Amino acid sequence: MYDLAILGGGPAGVAAGVYAARKRLKTIFIAETVGGQSTDSLEIQNWIGTEKISGVDLGKSLERHLRAYAGDMVDIALGKRVEKLSATENGGTTPATIEKIPGGFALHSPAEYQARTILIATGGSRRKLAVPGAKEFEHKGLTYCASCDGPLFAGQDVVVVGGGNAGFESAAQLLAYCKSVALVHRGSDFSKADATTVASVMAHPNMRVYTNSEPVEVRGNTFVSGLVIKNNQTNETTELPVAGIFVEIGAVPNTTFLPPLIELDALGRVPVDPATQRVRSAGVEVPGLWAAGDVTNGRFHQNNIAAGDAVKALEDIYLYIKSTQH
């Protein structure tokens, strides 16, 4: 039985793997690939300690770092996706229930592993904009990460699609260096966004807001040149001449394999204690389970935050393992 199983190969999973190796925890690292969502980004400028790096190169750098420390402590199983998670009892596998966790877990990927503790760092995927032109112009002016790609559009007109917290937080960031920012929201109000942030963004002289509206087409030649939106009340269409389109319509966490062992929140995310990253199901801490990064119900999701979540979790996992060893 391993001390720890790390599920996921993004910045959270890799940070956990490096720390696990340095702490001499026998670990199985299970992921489809290494790098996470950011491997799709053309250029990342906010990975601390690196001035700029492409998403592909970030993934390669993360894998090199992990392998450099893995040694005989971290077994790396790539090309695998965990399909089921269940508690183990008396050496066998039992149906997963929160009440019956005797100190270990069985993972099927479909190869079978056992581990005393698990860090869930399986991340998520952005909800894609499903309109004509969106797929063709992805990474050519249409992006799903303002914190990664925003500075590339300094001095230009851009639009944010989405009226929740993520949309307004992206707009606030973009207003610092873009010529103008438009925000397109299909609803009539911004009840799902923080009122203070909404008020601050709306008061900016370079901000425009289109409510009761949604995108219908992305236009451009080599790169994006405009976004066509439709007013849902009047059916009137308008083309916004912009160089950049930032899509903030939510993300889908990779958590389908977790129930019924873990009760997820309304958005399908793993609830955690932010002090330790320990998993909480139905308000109760689940012994032996931690989660980090985009898979959790944390308010902010970025590479640096994911890595920090994982480091925090590993420190707590190490103490847990040492305190429960017999």
XYZ file of C-alpha atoms in Angstrom:
326
model
C 0.000 0.000 0.000
C 1.297 3.455 -0.958
C 1.459 6.269 1.580
C -0.172 8.621 -0.910
C -1.935 8.602 -4.261
C -1.902 11.841 -6.253
C -4.634 12.101 -8.860
C -3.994 14.697 -11.578
C -1.023 16.094 -13.495
C -1.480 19.867 -13.396
C 0.494 22.315 -11.246
C -1.274 21.033 -8.108
C -0.472 17.391 -8.775
C 3.139 18.085 -9.727
C 3.759 20.346 -6.723
C 2.372 17.571 -4.520
C 4.576 14.988 -6.240
C 7.754 17.007 -5.711
C 6.939 17.591 -2.037
C 5.981 13.950 -1.522
C 9.330 12.820 -2.951
C 11.274 15.235 -0.764
C 9.354 14.072 2.299
C 10.073 10.430 1.408
C 6.431 9.410 1.110
C 5.914 6.343 -1.070
C 3.582 7.743 -3.710
C 1.706 6.740 -6.835
C 1.165 9.659 -9.250
C -1.725 8.979 -11.645
C -2.558 11.330 -14.518
C -3.475 11.297 -18.177
C -0.819 13.915 -18.981
C 1.320 16.470 -17.164
C 0.584 20.183 -17.469
C -3.122 20.759 -16.866
C -5.363 23.242 -18.665
C -2.565 25.746 -19.256
C -0.948 23.565 -21.910
C -3.469 25.205 -24.271
C -2.136 28.727 -23.582
C 0.198 30.308 -26.123
C 1.995 32.354 -23.475
C 1.798 32.427 -19.680
C 3.173 35.505 -17.927
C 2.078 34.939 -14.331
C 3.811 31.673 -13.409
C 5.926 33.016 -10.584
C 9.666 32.861 -11.207
C 9.260 32.594 -14.975
C 8.901 35.779 -17.003
C 6.958 34.069 -19.755
C 6.477 30.528 -20.997
C 4.198 28.719 -23.416
C 1.653 26.279 -22.058
C 3.379 23.363 -23.783
C 6.743 24.334 -22.317
C 5.206 24.746 -18.870
C 3.912 21.182 -19.074
C 7.374 19.920 -20.081
C 8.994 21.896 -17.258
C 6.575 20.482 -14.694
C 7.240 16.922 -15.849
C 11.022 17.437 -15.734
C 10.783 18.799 -12.200
C 8.662 15.867 -11.046
C 10.921 13.242 -12.619
C 14.038 14.921 -11.241
C 12.868 14.271 -7.681
C 10.687 11.178 -8.083
C 13.525 8.684 -7.636
C 12.355 5.513 -5.912
C 9.639 7.331 -3.957
C 7.145 8.502 -6.600
C 5.906 6.008 -9.184
C 4.556 7.901 -12.192
C 1.620 6.345 -14.039
C 0.725 8.498 -17.054
C -1.982 7.873 -19.617
C -4.347 6.771 -16.881
C -7.622 8.174 -15.551
C -9.048 7.099 -12.234
C -12.466 5.616 -12.931
C -13.625 4.748 -9.443
C -12.706 5.534 -5.853
C -13.767 3.327 -2.970
C -12.845 2.516 0.609
C -10.912 -0.661 1.422
C -11.662 -2.992 4.267
C -9.862 -6.191 5.320
C -7.765 -6.085 2.175
C -10.757 -6.084 -0.172
C -12.843 -3.512 -1.937
C -16.207 -2.491 -0.529
C -18.830 -0.099 -1.885
C -17.760 3.475 -1.160
C -19.483 5.091 1.765
C -18.391 7.996 3.918
C -19.103 5.968 7.047
C -16.779 3.081 6.164
C -13.276 4.374 5.597
C -10.938 2.103 7.561
C -7.741 3.936 6.673
C -7.121 3.107 3.044
C -8.435 3.522 -0.489
C -8.577 1.442 -3.626
C -8.042 3.120 -6.986
C -8.965 1.554 -10.318
C -7.473 3.188 -13.390
C -8.105 0.345 -14.590
C -4.912 -0.914 -12.942
C -5.494 -1.255 -9.214
C -3.575 0.575 -6.491
C -4.039 1.035 -2.780
C -3.053 4.084 -0.753
C -3.480 5.295 2.794
C -4.167 8.869 1.698
C -5.293 10.552 -1.512
C -4.813 14.024 -2.929
C -7.462 14.815 -5.549
C -5.992 17.281 -8.051
C -7.853 16.278 -11.207
C -8.629 19.877 -12.186
C -11.391 20.820 -14.569
C -12.116 22.076 -18.040
C -13.492 25.394 -19.200
C -17.005 25.537 -20.604
C -16.505 26.311 -24.273
C -18.245 29.036 -26.220
C -20.442 27.130 -28.676
C -21.029 29.623 -31.490
C -19.761 29.793 -35.089
C -16.122 30.910 -35.208
C -15.339 30.151 -31.564
C -13.407 26.966 -32.246
C -11.625 28.416 -35.287
C -10.374 31.475 -33.392
C -9.415 29.802 -30.112
C -5.853 30.964 -29.308
C -6.202 33.489 -32.132
C -7.860 36.167 -30.040
C -10.375 33.999 -28.195
C -9.122 32.758 -24.841
C -10.384 31.174 -21.638
C -7.785 32.657 -19.284
C -7.562 36.401 -18.660
C -4.835 36.000 -16.054
C -2.710 34.039 -18.568
C -3.360 35.932 -21.802
C -4.759 39.331 -20.804
C -1.510 41.344 -21.017
C -1.120 40.290 -24.650
C -4.078 42.597 -25.434
C -2.741 45.759 -23.762
C -4.022 48.906 -25.463
C -6.710 47.042 -27.410
C -10.489 46.707 -27.261
C -11.655 43.426 -25.726
C -14.854 41.727 -24.574
C -15.616 39.434 -21.652
C -18.403 36.863 -22.027
C -20.001 36.028 -18.681
C -21.585 38.023 -15.864
C -20.573 36.043 -12.791
C -17.691 36.686 -10.402
C -15.141 35.323 -12.866
C -16.414 37.623 -15.605
C -16.222 40.762 -13.475
C -12.873 39.820 -11.965
C -11.489 39.324 -15.479
C -12.966 42.655 -16.569
C -11.378 44.409 -13.590
C -7.995 42.965 -14.509
C -8.324 43.830 -18.196
C -9.346 47.419 -17.468
C -5.883 48.006 -16.025
C -4.239 47.829 -19.453
C -6.813 47.415 -22.244
C -8.201 50.337 -24.221
C -11.771 49.300 -23.446
C -13.637 46.325 -22.045
C -17.160 45.211 -22.937
C -18.989 42.603 -20.874
C -21.745 40.466 -22.367
C -24.225 38.804 -20.000
C -27.329 36.841 -20.935
C -29.147 37.820 -17.729
C -30.729 41.095 -16.714
C -28.792 41.499 -13.442
C -25.533 40.433 -11.826
C -26.865 38.639 -8.757
C -24.205 35.901 -9.042
C -21.324 38.374 -8.839
C -19.868 40.255 -5.882
C -21.730 43.576 -5.597
C -18.610 45.587 -4.706
C -16.677 44.262 -7.676
C -19.635 44.902 -9.988
C -19.955 48.499 -8.788
C -16.231 49.163 -9.200
C -16.085 47.722 -12.705
C -19.287 49.416 -13.866
C -17.973 52.808 -12.713
C -14.876 52.623 -14.911
C -15.068 55.043 -17.877
C -13.703 52.438 -20.306
C -16.283 49.805 -19.389
C -19.391 48.882 -21.388
C -21.985 46.319 -20.364
C -24.517 44.457 -22.523
C -27.217 42.681 -20.514
C -29.882 40.311 -21.868
C -27.383 39.522 -24.610
C -25.382 36.552 -25.778
C -22.736 35.830 -28.431
C -23.896 34.427 -31.760
C -20.709 34.547 -33.877
C -16.977 35.186 -33.616
C -15.567 36.999 -36.643
C -12.069 37.608 -37.931
C -9.467 36.810 -40.547
C -6.181 35.521 -39.216
C -7.147 36.732 -35.733
C -10.352 37.863 -34.039
C -11.778 41.138 -35.304
C -15.225 41.141 -33.718
C -17.948 39.428 -31.717
C -21.568 39.472 -32.886
C -24.062 39.531 -30.002
C -27.854 39.291 -29.949
C -30.216 41.014 -27.540
C -32.544 38.286 -26.268
C -35.436 40.723 -25.787
C -35.327 42.595 -29.105
C -33.483 39.994 -31.254
C -31.318 42.874 -32.491
C -27.725 41.898 -33.369
C -24.665 44.080 -32.856
C -21.042 43.489 -33.833
C -18.502 44.554 -31.249
C -15.147 45.372 -32.928
C -12.641 43.744 -30.581
C -9.218 42.111 -30.772
C -9.717 39.802 -27.831
C -12.577 37.690 -26.473
C -12.300 36.360 -22.906
C -14.794 33.600 -22.130
C -15.822 33.251 -18.476
C -18.908 31.026 -18.542
C -17.772 28.588 -15.894
C -15.763 25.418 -15.630
C -16.580 21.736 -15.267
C -14.582 20.027 -12.495
C -13.294 16.505 -13.173
C -15.126 14.842 -10.301
C -17.494 12.304 -11.852
C -15.562 9.407 -10.288
C -15.938 10.674 -6.701
C -19.601 10.099 -5.686
C -20.872 8.426 -3.631
C -17.684 8.507 -1.559
C -17.759 12.314 -1.566
C -20.825 14.536 -1.668
C -19.962 17.325 -4.104
C -21.269 20.885 -3.987
C -23.972 22.211 -6.325
C -21.354 22.905 -9.022
C -19.801 19.450 -8.794
C -16.710 20.639 -6.902
C -14.989 19.043 -3.905
C -15.633 20.968 -0.663
C -12.453 21.450 1.367
C -11.249 23.034 4.590
C -9.185 25.975 3.251
C -6.802 25.763 6.229
C -5.620 22.238 5.354
C -7.288 21.272 2.037
C -8.912 18.303 3.797
C -12.050 17.100 2.012
C -15.379 17.743 3.671
C -18.445 15.779 2.571
C -21.880 16.903 3.779
C -20.049 19.167 6.217
C -18.007 16.319 7.727
C -14.271 15.830 7.267
C -13.369 12.688 5.300
C -10.299 11.018 6.881
C -7.468 10.433 4.433
C -8.733 12.642 1.596
C -7.402 16.017 0.478
C -8.062 18.085 -2.645
C -6.257 20.971 -4.348
C -6.631 23.280 -7.322
C -9.496 23.721 -9.765
C -11.325 20.617 -8.554
C -12.114 22.310 -5.212
C -14.694 24.861 -4.124
C -12.017 27.504 -3.578
C -13.016 30.931 -4.829
C -9.974 31.568 -7.026
C -8.449 29.100 -9.485
C -5.035 29.774 -11.026
C -1.814 27.807 -11.506
C 0.006 29.446 -8.610
C -2.965 28.990 -6.296
C -3.312 25.334 -7.295
C 0.347 24.673 -6.538
C 0.021 26.465 -3.198
C -3.081 24.454 -2.308
C -1.147 21.263 -2.994
C 1.850 22.261 -0.906
C -0.464 23.121 1.962
C -2.175 19.755 1.574
C 1.135 17.847 1.478
C 2.323 19.431 4.691
C -0.904 18.289 6.356
C -0.793 14.839 4.720
C 2.747 14.291 5.999
C 1.698 15.124 9.573
C -1.370 12.892 9.234
C 0.642 9.922 7.997
C 3.317 10.279 10.671
C 0.750 10.669 13.441
C -1.260 7.595 12.375
C 1.615 5.198 11.680
C 1.738 2.175 13.948
